[in-house]
XYZ file of C-alpha atoms in Angstrom:
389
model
C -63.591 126.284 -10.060
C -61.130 122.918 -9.628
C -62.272 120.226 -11.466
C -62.353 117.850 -8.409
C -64.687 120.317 -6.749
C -67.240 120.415 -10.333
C -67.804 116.821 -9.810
C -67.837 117.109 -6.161
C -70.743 119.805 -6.242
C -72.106 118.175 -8.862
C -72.946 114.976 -6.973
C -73.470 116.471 -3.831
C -75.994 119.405 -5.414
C -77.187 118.128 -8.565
C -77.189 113.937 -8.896
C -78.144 112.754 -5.573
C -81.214 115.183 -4.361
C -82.363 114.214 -8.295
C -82.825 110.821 -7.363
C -83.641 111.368 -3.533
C -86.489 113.857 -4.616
C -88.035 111.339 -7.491
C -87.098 107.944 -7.470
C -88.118 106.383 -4.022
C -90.769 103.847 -3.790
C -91.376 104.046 0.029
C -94.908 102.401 -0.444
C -93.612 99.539 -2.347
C -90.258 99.212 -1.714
C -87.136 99.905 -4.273
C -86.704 102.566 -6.617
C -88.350 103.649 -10.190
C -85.935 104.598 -12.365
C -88.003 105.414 -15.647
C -88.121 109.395 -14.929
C -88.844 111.833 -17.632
C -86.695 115.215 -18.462
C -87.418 116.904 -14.824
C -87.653 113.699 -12.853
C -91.805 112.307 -12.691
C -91.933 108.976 -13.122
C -93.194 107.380 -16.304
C -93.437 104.082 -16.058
C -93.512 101.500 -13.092
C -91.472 98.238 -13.757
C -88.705 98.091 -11.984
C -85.665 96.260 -12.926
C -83.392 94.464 -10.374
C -80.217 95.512 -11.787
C -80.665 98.813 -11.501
C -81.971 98.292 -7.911
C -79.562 96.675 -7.081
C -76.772 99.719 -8.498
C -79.080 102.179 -7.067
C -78.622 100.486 -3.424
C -75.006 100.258 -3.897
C -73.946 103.796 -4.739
C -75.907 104.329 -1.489
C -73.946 102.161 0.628
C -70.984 102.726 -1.071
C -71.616 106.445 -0.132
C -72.006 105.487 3.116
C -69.037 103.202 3.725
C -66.821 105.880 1.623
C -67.559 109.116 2.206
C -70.345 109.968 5.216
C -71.845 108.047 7.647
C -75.208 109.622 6.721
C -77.749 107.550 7.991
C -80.378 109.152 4.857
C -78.223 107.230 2.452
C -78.322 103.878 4.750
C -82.409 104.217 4.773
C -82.278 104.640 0.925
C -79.934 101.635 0.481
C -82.391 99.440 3.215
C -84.887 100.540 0.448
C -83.487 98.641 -2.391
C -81.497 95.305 -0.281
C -84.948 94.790 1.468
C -86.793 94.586 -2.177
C -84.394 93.081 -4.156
C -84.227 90.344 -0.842
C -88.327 90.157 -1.084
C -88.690 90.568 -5.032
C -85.932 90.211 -6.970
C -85.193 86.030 -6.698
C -86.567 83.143 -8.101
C -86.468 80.214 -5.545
C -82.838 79.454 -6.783
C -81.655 82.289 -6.062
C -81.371 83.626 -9.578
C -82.412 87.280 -10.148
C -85.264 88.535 -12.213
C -84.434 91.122 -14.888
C -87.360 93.064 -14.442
C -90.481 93.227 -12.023
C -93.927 95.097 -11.670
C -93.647 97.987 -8.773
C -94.739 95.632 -5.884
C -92.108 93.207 -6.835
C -94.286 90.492 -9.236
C -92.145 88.845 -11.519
C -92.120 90.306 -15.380
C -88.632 89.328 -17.138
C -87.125 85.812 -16.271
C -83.702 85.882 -14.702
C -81.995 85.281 -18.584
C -78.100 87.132 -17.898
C -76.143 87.485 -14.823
C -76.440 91.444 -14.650
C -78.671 91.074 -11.995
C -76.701 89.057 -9.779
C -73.814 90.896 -10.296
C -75.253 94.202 -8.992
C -77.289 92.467 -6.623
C -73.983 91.091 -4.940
C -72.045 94.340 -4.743
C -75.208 95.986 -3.143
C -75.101 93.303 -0.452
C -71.319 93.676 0.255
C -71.127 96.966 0.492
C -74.656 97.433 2.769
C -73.220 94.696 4.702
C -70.356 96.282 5.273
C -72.270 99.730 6.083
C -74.517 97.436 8.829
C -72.268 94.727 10.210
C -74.509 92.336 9.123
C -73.810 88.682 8.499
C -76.894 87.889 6.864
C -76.568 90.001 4.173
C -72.792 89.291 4.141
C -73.448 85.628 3.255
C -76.238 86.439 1.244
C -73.600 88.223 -1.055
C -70.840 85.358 -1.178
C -73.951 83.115 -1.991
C -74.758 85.031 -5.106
C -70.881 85.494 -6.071
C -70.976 81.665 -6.123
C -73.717 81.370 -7.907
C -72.526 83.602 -10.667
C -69.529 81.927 -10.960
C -71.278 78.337 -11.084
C -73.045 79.735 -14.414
C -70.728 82.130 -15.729
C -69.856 79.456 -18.890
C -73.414 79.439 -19.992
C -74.501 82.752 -18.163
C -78.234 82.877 -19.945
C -78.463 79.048 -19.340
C -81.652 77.783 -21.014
C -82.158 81.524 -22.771
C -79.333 81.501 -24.573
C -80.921 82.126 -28.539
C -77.871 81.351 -30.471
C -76.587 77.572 -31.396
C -73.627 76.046 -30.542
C -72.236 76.163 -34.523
C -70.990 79.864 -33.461
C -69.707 79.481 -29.952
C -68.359 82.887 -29.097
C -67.525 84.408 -25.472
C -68.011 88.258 -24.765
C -65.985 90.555 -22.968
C -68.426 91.451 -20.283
C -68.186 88.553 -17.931
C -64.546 89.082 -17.242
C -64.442 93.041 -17.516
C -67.332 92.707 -14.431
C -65.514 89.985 -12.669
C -62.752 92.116 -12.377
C -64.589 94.912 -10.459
C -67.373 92.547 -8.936
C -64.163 90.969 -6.649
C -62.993 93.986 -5.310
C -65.941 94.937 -4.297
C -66.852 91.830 -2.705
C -63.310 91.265 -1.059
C -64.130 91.237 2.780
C -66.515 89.160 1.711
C -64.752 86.252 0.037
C -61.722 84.356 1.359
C -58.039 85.523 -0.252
C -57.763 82.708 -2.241
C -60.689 83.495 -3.846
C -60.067 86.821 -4.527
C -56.783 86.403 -5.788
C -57.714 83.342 -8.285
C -60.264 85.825 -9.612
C -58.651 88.424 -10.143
C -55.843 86.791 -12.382
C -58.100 85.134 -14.153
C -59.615 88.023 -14.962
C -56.471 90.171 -15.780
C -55.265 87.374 -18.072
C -59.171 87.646 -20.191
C -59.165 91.230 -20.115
C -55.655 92.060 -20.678
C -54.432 88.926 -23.123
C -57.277 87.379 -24.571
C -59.921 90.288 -25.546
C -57.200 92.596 -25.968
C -55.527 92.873 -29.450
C -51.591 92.834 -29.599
C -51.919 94.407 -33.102
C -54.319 96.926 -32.581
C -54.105 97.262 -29.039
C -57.896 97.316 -28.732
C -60.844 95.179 -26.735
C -62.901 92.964 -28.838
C -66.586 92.101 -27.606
C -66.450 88.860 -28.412
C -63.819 86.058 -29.460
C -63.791 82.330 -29.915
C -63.968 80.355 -26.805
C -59.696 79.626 -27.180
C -58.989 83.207 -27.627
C -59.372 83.509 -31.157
C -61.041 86.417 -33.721
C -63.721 85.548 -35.800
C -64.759 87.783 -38.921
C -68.759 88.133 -38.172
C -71.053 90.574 -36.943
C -70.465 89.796 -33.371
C -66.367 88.857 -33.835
C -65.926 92.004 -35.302
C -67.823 93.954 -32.234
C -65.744 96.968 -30.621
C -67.983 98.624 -27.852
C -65.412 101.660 -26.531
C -66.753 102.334 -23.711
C -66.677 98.683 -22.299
C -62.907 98.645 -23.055
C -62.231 101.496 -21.853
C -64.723 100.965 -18.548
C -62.250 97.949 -17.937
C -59.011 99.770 -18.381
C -59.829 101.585 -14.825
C -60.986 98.206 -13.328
C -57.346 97.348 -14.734
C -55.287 100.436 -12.484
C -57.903 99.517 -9.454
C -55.910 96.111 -9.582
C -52.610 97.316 -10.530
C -52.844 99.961 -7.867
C -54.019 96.863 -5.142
C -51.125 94.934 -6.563
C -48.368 97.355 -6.909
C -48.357 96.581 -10.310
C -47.144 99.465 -12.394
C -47.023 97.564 -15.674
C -50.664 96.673 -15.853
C -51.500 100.270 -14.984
C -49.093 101.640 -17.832
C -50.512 98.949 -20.183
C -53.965 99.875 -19.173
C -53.658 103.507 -19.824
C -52.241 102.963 -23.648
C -55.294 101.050 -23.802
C -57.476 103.609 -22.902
C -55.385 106.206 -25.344
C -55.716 103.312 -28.296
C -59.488 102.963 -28.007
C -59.828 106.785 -27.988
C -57.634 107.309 -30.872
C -59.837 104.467 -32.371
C -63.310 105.557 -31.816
C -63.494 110.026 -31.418
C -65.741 111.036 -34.162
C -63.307 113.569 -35.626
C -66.075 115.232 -37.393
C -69.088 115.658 -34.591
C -67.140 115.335 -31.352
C -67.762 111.858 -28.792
C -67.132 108.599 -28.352
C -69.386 106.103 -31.173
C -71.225 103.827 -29.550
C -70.308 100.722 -31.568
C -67.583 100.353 -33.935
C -66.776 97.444 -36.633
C -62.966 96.462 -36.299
C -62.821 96.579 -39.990
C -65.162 99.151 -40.644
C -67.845 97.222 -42.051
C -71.312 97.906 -41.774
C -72.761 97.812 -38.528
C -76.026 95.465 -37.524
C -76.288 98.014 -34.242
C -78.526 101.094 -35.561
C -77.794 102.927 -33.111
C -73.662 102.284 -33.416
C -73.657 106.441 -33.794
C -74.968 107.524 -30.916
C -72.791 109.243 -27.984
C -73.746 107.281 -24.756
C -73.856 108.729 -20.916
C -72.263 106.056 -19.515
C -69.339 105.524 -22.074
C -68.289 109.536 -21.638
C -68.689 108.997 -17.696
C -66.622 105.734 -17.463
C -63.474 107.298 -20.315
C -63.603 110.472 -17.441
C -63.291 108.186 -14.654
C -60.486 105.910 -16.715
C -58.698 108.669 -17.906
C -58.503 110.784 -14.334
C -56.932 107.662 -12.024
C -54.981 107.039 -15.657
C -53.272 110.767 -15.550
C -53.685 110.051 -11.296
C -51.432 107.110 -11.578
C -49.104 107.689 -14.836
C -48.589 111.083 -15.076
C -49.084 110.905 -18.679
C -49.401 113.992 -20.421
C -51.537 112.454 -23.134
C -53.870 111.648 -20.657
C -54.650 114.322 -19.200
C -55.330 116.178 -22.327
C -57.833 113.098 -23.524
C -59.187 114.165 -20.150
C -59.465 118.008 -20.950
C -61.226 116.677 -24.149
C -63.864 114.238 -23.344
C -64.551 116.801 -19.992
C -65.415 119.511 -22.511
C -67.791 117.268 -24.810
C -69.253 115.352 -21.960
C -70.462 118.541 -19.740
C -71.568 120.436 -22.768
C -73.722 118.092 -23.961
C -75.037 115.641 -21.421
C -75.315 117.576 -18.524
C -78.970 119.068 -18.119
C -78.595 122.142 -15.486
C -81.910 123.460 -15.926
C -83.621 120.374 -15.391
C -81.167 118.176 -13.018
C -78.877 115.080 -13.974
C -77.380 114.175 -17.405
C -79.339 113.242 -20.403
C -78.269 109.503 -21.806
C -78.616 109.063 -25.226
C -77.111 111.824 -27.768
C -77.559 111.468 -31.668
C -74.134 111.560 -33.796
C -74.198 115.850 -33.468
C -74.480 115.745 -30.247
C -78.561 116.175 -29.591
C -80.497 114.312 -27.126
C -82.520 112.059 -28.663
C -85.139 111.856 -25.843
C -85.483 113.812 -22.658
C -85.094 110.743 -20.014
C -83.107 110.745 -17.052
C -83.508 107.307 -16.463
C -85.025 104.458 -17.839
C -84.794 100.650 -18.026
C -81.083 101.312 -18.916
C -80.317 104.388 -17.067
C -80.501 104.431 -13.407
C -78.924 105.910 -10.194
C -74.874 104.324 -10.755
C -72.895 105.487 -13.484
C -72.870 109.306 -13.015
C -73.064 109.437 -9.827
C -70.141 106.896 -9.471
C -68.035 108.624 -12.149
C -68.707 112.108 -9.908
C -67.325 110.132 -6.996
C -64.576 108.199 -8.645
C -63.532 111.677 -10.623
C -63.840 113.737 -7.350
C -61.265 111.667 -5.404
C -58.670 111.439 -8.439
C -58.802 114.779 -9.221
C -58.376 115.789 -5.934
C -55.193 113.554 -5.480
C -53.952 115.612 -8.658
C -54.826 118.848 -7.963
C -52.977 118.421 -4.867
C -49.749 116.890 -5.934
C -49.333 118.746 -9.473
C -51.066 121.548 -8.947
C -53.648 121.610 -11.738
C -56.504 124.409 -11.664
């Protein structure tokens, strides 16, 4: 079988019905996303962000590939909660709230918003519908007007440390694609070199040729626990947010400087004894505060597929394609769960789940099935122009 059509079957067969058959609330509204090993639902809180990515891989769907009108009444689901539920009265999201939508966890990041915006572009796109149009420029705006002091009053560290993390920028960069019929050009465009210029110059290394987590707020490193902070999979999650743009822009530079990125953080963080990408790394290999810095992640694997297939798409590069061939291999033999349905998260250093979810207060409906969708349609573009089997 072609790779494209593996993670075209896969989606189609395996990821969506998983979620279809389990994870609708159509008394309450939304979707639970703490399922066990075959998919019954262990626990009830539901947590806007993950609403909010759950409703827009369904309307992305939509929009993208089928206008099924199943996947628009699962979307309505989760805009119509998250519309109800998921706000305080200024408009900030919750992080987490009971099953009928009572506030648990105080709106303390901008996750929320984030994924609560691209939901409402893309369903308004799906529906024609102002409303929810304006309701999605609203929350850009909003994120924006806080994304300097993003936690706001729960921010627990001092200012004696001031250090500013990678994953404002890295989600800007996506969030304004997403959202670009929905913001004017001069938005877009203001955004998006801002957030080339953070990604590309400030968080990434000239020596090393790496992403740092964190740096100081002019651009600087800073030898501490969190100045030190590599997180691969964010990096390399970025790096395909990077060819997006340089593909919008023409831009063949930032494509080829984005795929040596992705090949640098590889070469970086591959256990060379167990297989998989470590969850957290030191940059000078000191010990880590993160406990769980060994463990192989869903969601990086997913994202380093996705990165590497548009890289190899886009590039050509040979080294690329056999990172591809690589992570493919791990990834499938040790995530994927085809007894059971969908793809375990969390993996110990040898490669073993550690627990049996499929989804949890992390884990929801987005990143595999939007790495199935996002690998589908690159693959298919190089199966068809080079031939590969």
């Amino acid at each position: 079988m072609k790779y494209s059509e593996i993670y075209k079957n896969t989606l189609f067969n395996d990821i969506l019905p998983f979620w279809e058959k389990h994870s609708l609330d159509n008394e309450n509204g939304g979707y639970f996303t703490c399922l066990n090993l075959k998919g019954s639902v262990y626990d009830t809180d539901k947590f806007i962000w993950l609403q909010g990515r759950q409703a827009w891989t369904y309307s992305m769907l939509y929009n993208k590939v089928e206008k099924n009108s199943k996947w628009l009444e699962i979307s309505k689901l989760g805009i119509d909660f998250i519309r109800n539920h998921g706000m305080d009265k200024d408009g900030n999201f919750y992080f987490a709230v009971t099953k009928s939508g009572k506030p648990l966890v105080q709106p303390y990041n901008i996750f929320s918003d984030c994924f609560a915006a691209m939901a409402f572009s893309q369903y308004a796109t799906a529906m024609e519908d102002e409303e929810i149009k304006s309701l999605a420029k609203k929350t850009y705006y909003n994120i924006l007007r806080k994304k300097d002091n993003p936690k706001g009053g729960y921010e627990k560290n001092t200012d004696t440390r001031p250090l500013k993390g990678f994953a404002l920028p890295m989600i800007l960069s996506n969030l304004v694609l997403e959202l670009e019929d929905v913001l004017d050009a001069e938005e877009v465009e203001k955004t998006i070199n801002n957030s080339v210029n953070e990604v590309m110059e400030v968080f990434c290394q000239k020596d090393s040729g790496i992403i740092y987590e964190f740096v100081t707020p002019d651009g600087k490193l800073e030898d501490s626990f969190n100045g030190r902070l590599l997180n691969p999979g964010h990096g390399i999650e970025a790096m395909w947010f990077m060819i997006d743009i340089g593909v919008r822009n023409n831009d063949n530079g930032l494509i080829k400087k984005a795929t040596q990125i992705i090949i640098n953080i590889l070469e970086y963080s591959w256990d060379k004894e167990y297989g998989g990408i470590f969850y957290f790394m030191d940059a000078l290999n000191k010990p880590m505060q993160q406990l769980e810095w060994d463990q192989k992640l869903w969601w990086v694997h997913l994202e380093t597929l996705v990165a590497l297939a548009k890289a190899y798409e886009h590039t050509q590069n040979e080294e690329t394609w056999q990172w591809f061939q690589k992570v493919h291999e791990y990834a499938w033999s040790n995530f994927s769960d085809p007894e059971n349905g969908e793809w375990f998260g969390y993996l110990n250093r040898q490669g073993k789940p550690l627990n049996n979810l499929k989804g949890g207060k992390w884990k929801g409906c987005f990143h595999v099935p939007r790495a199935m969708y996002q690998c589908w349609k690159s693959l298919e573009q190089i199966e068809r122009i080079h031939n590969i089997k």
